[in-house]
Amino acid sequence: MASMGSPARSEPTSGSSLSTSPNTALKEIARMWKKDPSGDLDRKQLTPDARPRIPTVPVRGSTAIPIALSQALRSGLLALAVGLGAISSPACGGKQTAKAWRRIEIEAPSTPLDTAAWEVALGCDVTAADTGLHLRWHLKPDVWNALPGGVFSTDRPLPAQLSGVPQTRLELRSEKHTFSRVVGAKEKPQPGNFHSEGKKLYIRLHDEGAEIPPLTFSAFLPRGRREGPGWRVSNGSVSGPAVPVLPGERWSVAMNLPPGMALRFFATASGQGEADKATVTFRVALNGETIWEQERVAGLHADAWHTVPLDSVLRTQLSTIELSVDGDPAWTAFVAPALGPGAPTPSQRPSIVLFLADTFRADNLAAYGGDPELTPYLNRLAEEAVLFERAWAPSCWTLPSQGSMFTGALPPQHGALEQGYVLPHSLHTFVEVLARNGYRTGGVTDSGFVSARYNFDQGFEWYLEHKGAHNWSLETTLLRALEFLRANDGRPAFLYVQTYRTHSPYRVGPQESQAEALEFLQVLAAQAPQGDVEAAIHSREAIQGLKRFYLDGVSDLDTKLARWWPQVREVAGFSPGYLVFTSDHGEAFYEHQNRGHRGSMWEELLRVPLFILGEDLTARRQTQAASLVDLSRTLVSLAGIPPLPQWQGEDLLALDGDRPVHGFYRTKKRYEWVAIEGARKLFGDPQQSGRAPLGAFDLGADPGEKTDLAHELAWPLEMAHRFSPEIQLLMREAPPGMRLAEDALTDDVLEMLRSIGYAGD
């Protein structure tokens, strides 16, 4: 076997996972998946009464666990219905009480879009459809500038406030040809292609010497997707159930309103703020009278939560609520609109905050052997919490790791192992279960793979993304998270906070400046002996310098959490509440000839911090193996909700004995599996799990994984043979992954992924 630190094993790529004992996939579920990969099966199959039996198998070293993948059980199992009526709403009628919250769901506008006003403002043809808008610009030959190599460019007519909407389809055609769109082009387009970069369009004609003809540039802007009688929307920054009111439209709903009610929502208008000069006015009317309005510029910075009391006018028993927007063309919506009591009674069920510090090594905390002075506040919280001393991530990078955390499935089961795959809608996330059981569900992330584009918004009624390293600010993230909690409506809250504060590009100080790390690398490159830049940026001096910048981010995260968490605990209605702190993977600094977190599944990448803090929890340290896959069961159990039987893992607060954990890491060139049982760690190929292991280490005697025992002792081969039947069946029955939609990878998305070290490999 090659050395575990060999170049072949530190290949930069994406994806590995670690979890509790892999279950053998239920053949019937796999059959259903193959029959209907979308997961949209006959609802008669999915009712609670028709729930299929879920077989279990006793796995060595663990309790019996379910072996169904739940790839096709989309609707019925989620109807666990503790307070289900609090968030489902009829369009009209029905007796209500001031204690029951109801989501506003409207199918279509009552006053259609004034397309003439949009045409004047945008200088194009506008056609409104039920599902979105068709925009068409007729580009004359004289608007194009000739560039070398037969390429032409012009200003892109689609304005900034409309350009970031996901799933927007762009087309460019002449009378004779339709040009193929290329995403992420870094070189001049091939003949017959076009691409959009920044605010420019580039085209290369089929015949290089020909004159450019009149062209039609088209864009289709989707409203969102149907979800029951309403809509689920995403504008690239904000996602959730919404009423997608565009400027010039009116949407209305009639219903009985008891006294003391209020309307709460998050108003969003996509755009670049004052830079694009788009101004809109949101309005709420009750029985024909405007009771609230706000004029604002488009842009995420101006998006906000609002509470509108509904007792300001005399009402008949049946009232009509009208939502409208006026102003410049922009993508606008009322997100998470819900009716409920104006003065809510605090919930008796606990609120839960899951804080995930992306790329945060376990040994940043003193409890895992770190410097006690680095994170004093987190160290104090850890001492007051239930801390899991032996916790592993389900992957050595973000997508498969957090995918397993949300779905309670191993990476081969959810299929999001490489960056071209997404979480399937057919899998239940624990967030969906919380939402169906009466929880407000909110998320604030730094986007990337943890985005609606990759279906991580499933179950969230409000999901906010800060896209690109230039938009990252932990201070802003924490403020937005606090705003969600303060928009309390009486329901218990689940809040997910994900930050790239310690992810590359490393940033220094409270302002998160990238300049210092960039200048450091530039100086090293300029001073490289014989001009060997590659050697200079991988030198010991470079790695030590980069780790200093990384640790500066760790310290800043600790400082800002020390201000934020006490504010959370003071939010009305939050107590009783829990904080779960963890990471999705670590970061390597050449412990095994690799920097970052895209390589083999070494401990510096897989070990993560994990603790749960709550008023009713006794501080203690648990030594049993824990995995992020366990969090689905653990978090719903904290909420007093039964876990779904198909979820992997265990309730971490009810562990009885130790059990093995497993991981999977796939690239285009190889597939890696690890098993950790007690202090023994095994590396192998899951597609050839019965063969000799690729590596083996005794983590008790050799925590740095320096001495490979694969061919030195008997236990590695015995361990590989023992797990082989389960791994083989798991791999054989794993469903196909769901591919990322082609139109989801826009140029700005690719640039954002490149800024954090992904895309293009």
Coordinates of N, CA and C in Angstrom, one line a residue, residues 231-310:
W231 N -46.7 29.3 -2.7 CA -45.4 29.3 -3.4 C -44.3 29.2 -2.4
R232 N -43.2 28.6 -2.9 CA -41.9 28.7 -2.3 C -40.9 29.4 -3.2
V233 N -40.2 30.4 -2.7 CA -39.5 31.3 -3.6 C -38.0 31.3 -3.1
S234 N -37.2 31.8 -4.0 CA -35.8 32.1 -3.7 C -35.3 33.1 -4.7
N235 N -34.7 34.2 -4.1 CA -34.1 35.2 -5.0 C -32.6 35.2 -5.0
G236 N -32.0 34.1 -4.5 CA -30.6 33.9 -4.4 C -30.0 34.3 -3.1
S237 N -30.8 35.1 -2.3 CA -30.3 35.5 -1.0 C -31.3 35.1 0.1
V238 N -32.6 35.1 -0.2 CA -33.7 34.7 0.7 C -34.6 33.6 0.1
S239 N -34.9 32.6 0.9 CA -35.7 31.5 0.4 C -36.8 31.2 1.5
G240 N -37.9 30.7 1.0 CA -38.9 30.3 2.0 C -40.3 30.3 1.3
P241 N -41.3 29.9 2.1 CA -42.7 30.0 1.6 C -43.1 31.5 1.5
A242 N -43.7 31.9 0.5 CA -43.9 33.4 0.3 C -45.1 33.7 -0.6
V243 N -45.5 34.9 -0.6 CA -46.4 35.5 -1.6 C -45.5 36.3 -2.5
P244 N -45.3 35.8 -3.8 CA -44.3 36.5 -4.7 C -44.9 37.7 -5.4
V245 N -45.2 38.7 -4.7 CA -45.8 39.9 -5.2 C -44.7 40.8 -6.0
L246 N -44.9 41.0 -7.3 CA -44.0 41.8 -8.0 C -44.5 43.2 -8.1
P247 N -43.6 44.2 -8.3 CA -44.1 45.6 -8.4 C -45.2 45.8 -9.5
G248 N -46.3 46.3 -9.0 CA -47.5 46.5 -9.9 C -48.5 45.4 -9.7
E249 N -48.3 44.5 -8.8 CA -49.3 43.4 -8.6 C -50.0 43.7 -7.2
R250 N -51.2 43.0 -7.1 CA -52.0 42.9 -5.9 C -52.3 41.5 -5.7
W251 N -52.1 41.0 -4.5 CA -52.5 39.6 -4.1 C -53.3 39.7 -2.9
S252 N -54.5 39.0 -2.8 CA -55.4 39.2 -1.7 C -56.0 37.8 -1.3
V253 N -56.4 37.8 0.0 CA -57.0 36.6 0.5 C -58.1 37.0 1.5
A254 N -59.2 36.3 1.6 CA -60.3 36.6 2.5 C -60.3 35.5 3.5
M255 N -60.5 35.9 4.8 CA -60.6 35.0 5.9 C -61.2 35.6 7.1
N256 N -61.7 34.8 8.1 CA -62.2 35.3 9.3 C -61.0 35.7 10.2
L257 N -61.1 36.9 10.8 CA -60.0 37.3 11.7 C -60.6 37.6 13.1
P258 N -60.2 36.8 14.1 CA -60.5 37.1 15.5 C -59.8 38.3 16.0
P259 N -60.2 38.9 17.0 CA -59.5 40.1 17.6 C -58.1 39.8 18.0
G260 N -57.3 40.8 18.0 CA -55.9 40.7 18.5 C -54.9 40.1 17.6
M261 N -55.2 40.0 16.3 CA -54.3 39.3 15.4 C -53.3 40.3 14.8
A262 N -52.2 39.7 14.3 CA -51.2 40.5 13.6 C -50.7 39.7 12.4
L263 N -50.2 40.4 11.4 CA -49.5 39.8 10.3 C -48.0 40.0 10.4
R264 N -47.2 38.9 10.3 CA -45.8 39.0 10.4 C -45.2 38.4 9.1
F265 N -44.2 39.1 8.6 CA -43.5 38.6 7.3 C -42.1 39.3 7.2
F266 N -41.4 38.7 6.2 CA -40.1 39.3 5.9 C -40.1 39.8 4.5
A267 N -40.0 41.1 4.4 CA -40.1 41.8 3.1 C -38.7 41.8 2.4
T268 N -38.7 41.2 1.2 CA -37.4 41.1 0.4 C -37.5 41.7 -1.0
A269 N -36.5 42.4 -1.4 CA -36.5 43.0 -2.7 C -35.0 42.8 -3.2
S270 N -34.9 41.9 -4.2 CA -33.6 41.5 -4.8 C -33.0 42.7 -5.5
G271 N -31.7 42.9 -5.2 CA -31.0 44.0 -5.9 C -29.7 44.4 -5.2
Q272 N -29.0 45.4 -5.8 CA -27.8 45.9 -5.3 C -27.9 47.2 -4.5
G273 N -29.1 47.4 -4.0 CA -29.3 48.6 -3.2 C -29.2 49.9 -4.0
E274 N -28.6 50.9 -3.4 CA -28.6 52.2 -4.1 C -27.8 52.2 -5.4
A275 N -26.9 51.2 -5.5 CA -26.1 51.2 -6.8 C -27.0 51.0 -8.0
D276 N -28.1 50.3 -7.9 CA -29.0 50.1 -9.0 C -30.2 51.0 -9.0
K277 N -30.3 51.8 -7.9 CA -31.4 52.9 -7.9 C -32.8 52.3 -7.9
A278 N -33.0 51.0 -7.7 CA -34.4 50.5 -7.7 C -35.0 50.8 -6.4
T279 N -36.2 51.4 -6.4 CA -36.9 51.8 -5.2 C -38.3 51.1 -5.3
V280 N -38.8 50.5 -4.2 CA -40.1 49.9 -4.2 C -40.8 50.2 -2.9
T281 N -42.1 50.1 -3.0 CA -43.0 50.3 -1.8 C -43.8 49.1 -1.5
F282 N -43.6 48.5 -0.3 CA -44.5 47.4 0.1 C -45.7 48.0 0.9
R283 N -46.8 47.3 0.7 CA -48.1 47.8 1.3 C -48.9 46.6 1.8
V284 N -49.6 46.8 2.9 CA -50.6 45.9 3.4 C -51.9 46.6 3.6
A285 N -53.0 46.1 3.0 CA -54.3 46.7 3.1 C -55.2 45.8 3.8
L286 N -56.2 46.3 4.6 CA -57.2 45.5 5.2 C -58.5 46.0 4.8
N287 N -59.3 45.2 4.1 CA -60.7 45.7 3.7 C -60.6 47.0 2.9
G288 N -59.6 47.1 2.0 CA -59.5 48.2 1.1 C -58.7 49.4 1.7
E289 N -58.3 49.4 3.0 CA -57.6 50.5 3.6 C -56.2 50.1 3.9
T290 N -55.3 51.0 3.4 CA -53.9 50.7 3.7 C -53.6 50.9 5.1
I291 N -53.0 49.9 5.8 CA -52.7 50.0 7.2 C -51.2 49.9 7.5
W292 N -50.4 49.6 6.4 CA -48.9 49.7 6.6 C -48.3 49.8 5.2
E293 N -47.2 50.6 5.2 CA -46.4 50.7 3.9 C -45.0 51.1 4.3
Q294 N -44.1 50.7 3.4 CA -42.7 51.1 3.6 C -42.1 51.2 2.2
E295 N -41.5 52.4 2.0 CA -40.7 52.6 0.8 C -39.2 52.4 1.1
R296 N -38.5 51.7 0.2 CA -37.1 51.3 0.4 C -36.4 51.0 -0.9
V297 N -35.1 50.9 -0.9 CA -34.4 50.5 -2.0 C -34.3 49.0 -2.1
A298 N -34.0 48.5 -3.2 CA -33.8 47.0 -3.4 C -32.5 46.6 -2.8
G299 N -32.4 45.4 -2.3 CA -31.1 45.0 -1.7 C -31.3 44.3 -0.4
L300 N -30.4 43.3 -0.2 CA -30.6 42.5 1.1 C -30.4 43.3 2.3
H301 N -29.6 44.3 2.3 CA -29.4 45.1 3.5 C -30.6 45.8 4.0
A302 N -31.6 46.0 3.1 CA -32.9 46.7 3.5 C -34.0 45.7 3.8
D303 N -33.7 44.4 3.5 CA -34.8 43.4 3.8 C -34.9 43.3 5.4
A304 N -36.2 43.1 5.8 CA -36.4 43.1 7.3 C -37.7 42.4 7.6
W305 N -37.8 42.0 8.9 CA -39.0 41.5 9.5 C -40.0 42.6 9.8
H306 N -41.3 42.4 9.7 CA -42.3 43.4 10.0 C -43.4 42.7 10.7
T307 N -44.0 43.4 11.7 CA -45.3 43.0 12.3 C -46.3 44.1 12.1
V308 N -47.5 43.7 11.5 CA -48.5 44.6 11.2 C -49.8 44.2 12.0
P309 N -50.2 45.0 13.0 CA -51.4 44.7 13.8 C -52.6 44.9 12.8
L310 N -53.6 44.0 13.0 CA -54.8 44.0 12.1 C -56.0 44.5 12.8

